[in-house]
Amino acid sequence: MRPIVYALWGGDDFTDRATSPDRLDVIVGLVFIVLLLEATRRTTGLIMPVVAVLFIAYAMFGPYLPAPWTHRGYDLPRLVGHLFITLEGIFSASRSMSRQP
């Protein structure tokens, strides 16, 4: 099953699980993130996926960093839920890159 089809097929129940995704949501989300990183590597080169992985690592390993960069940290299901299920992660409709008239 393709990750996008899984997300669309889930409907409102899928988006309601963003804060506490179940095991299948996390697995499909991880597969989608890895596929997206590979597609990004193939189209833009190595730097963009490396930067994305560094930000993901920062989100996960924040409690273990020194004082200026420390934060509470996120566990894997919460991070995947935010990146894959919400509209603030991968499916963001940010206009920061678009031209303003």
Coordinates of C-alpha atoms in Angstrom, one line a residue:
M1 CA 0.0 0.0 0.0
R2 CA 1.4 3.4 -0.9
P3 CA 1.8 5.9 1.9
I4 CA -0.2 8.6 0.3
V5 CA -3.1 6.3 -0.4
Y6 CA -2.9 5.2 3.3
A7 CA -3.1 8.8 4.4
L8 CA -6.0 9.7 2.2
W9 CA -7.9 6.6 2.9
G10 CA -7.7 7.2 6.6
G11 CA -9.6 10.4 6.4
D12 CA -10.5 12.3 9.6
D13 CA -9.6 9.3 11.8
F14 CA -6.1 9.4 10.4
T15 CA -5.6 13.1 11.1
D16 CA -7.1 12.8 14.6
R17 CA -4.3 10.4 15.5
A18 CA -1.6 13.0 14.8
T19 CA -0.7 13.3 18.5
S20 CA -0.7 9.6 19.2
P21 CA -0.3 7.6 16.0
D22 CA -0.7 3.8 16.1
R23 CA 2.0 1.4 15.1
L24 CA 1.0 1.2 11.4
D25 CA 0.9 5.0 11.1
V26 CA 4.5 5.2 12.4
I27 CA 5.7 2.4 10.0
V28 CA 4.0 4.0 7.0
G29 CA 5.2 7.4 8.0
L30 CA 8.8 6.2 8.3
V31 CA 8.6 4.6 4.9
F32 CA 7.2 7.8 3.4
I33 CA 9.9 9.9 5.1
V34 CA 12.7 7.6 3.8
L35 CA 11.2 7.6 0.3
L36 CA 11.0 11.4 0.4
L37 CA 14.6 11.8 1.6
E38 CA 15.7 9.5 -1.3
A39 CA 13.6 11.4 -3.8
T40 CA 15.2 14.7 -2.5
R41 CA 18.7 13.2 -2.8
R42 CA 18.1 12.2 -6.4
T43 CA 16.7 15.6 -7.4
T44 CA 18.7 18.1 -5.4
G45 CA 21.9 16.2 -4.4
L46 CA 23.1 15.1 -1.0
I47 CA 22.9 18.4 1.0
M48 CA 19.1 18.8 1.4
P49 CA 18.5 15.2 2.8
V50 CA 21.5 15.6 5.1
V51 CA 20.1 18.9 6.5
A52 CA 16.7 17.3 6.9
V53 CA 18.2 14.3 8.8
L54 CA 20.2 16.7 11.0
F55 CA 17.0 18.5 12.0
I56 CA 15.2 15.2 12.6
A57 CA 18.2 14.1 14.8
Y58 CA 18.1 17.4 16.6
A59 CA 14.4 16.9 17.4
M60 CA 15.0 13.3 18.7
F61 CA 18.3 13.8 20.6
G62 CA 17.6 17.3 22.1
P63 CA 17.8 16.1 25.7
Y64 CA 21.3 14.9 25.2
L65 CA 22.8 18.1 23.8
P66 CA 24.7 20.7 25.7
A67 CA 22.9 23.6 27.5
P68 CA 22.3 26.2 24.7
W69 CA 20.7 23.6 22.4
T70 CA 19.0 21.3 24.8
H71 CA 15.2 20.7 24.7
R72 CA 12.7 18.2 25.9
G73 CA 13.0 16.0 22.8
Y74 CA 10.4 14.0 20.8
D75 CA 9.9 10.3 20.7
L76 CA 9.6 8.6 17.3
P77 CA 5.8 8.2 17.1
R78 CA 5.2 11.9 18.0
L79 CA 7.8 13.1 15.5
V80 CA 6.5 10.9 12.7
G81 CA 2.9 11.9 13.6
H82 CA 3.9 15.6 13.3
L83 CA 5.9 15.2 10.1
F84 CA 3.6 12.8 8.2
I85 CA 0.0 13.3 9.6
T86 CA -0.3 17.0 10.3
L87 CA -0.4 19.8 7.7
E88 CA 2.6 21.5 9.5
G89 CA 5.1 18.8 8.4
I90 CA 5.8 17.4 5.0
F91 CA 2.4 18.4 3.6
S92 CA 2.8 22.0 4.6
A93 CA 1.4 24.7 2.4
S94 CA 4.0 27.3 3.3
R95 CA 4.2 30.4 1.2
S96 CA 7.7 31.4 2.3
M97 CA 9.3 30.3 -0.9
S98 CA 6.7 31.8 -3.2
R99 CA 7.0 35.2 -4.8
Q100 CA 5.1 38.0 -3.2
P101 CA 3.5 40.6 -5.6

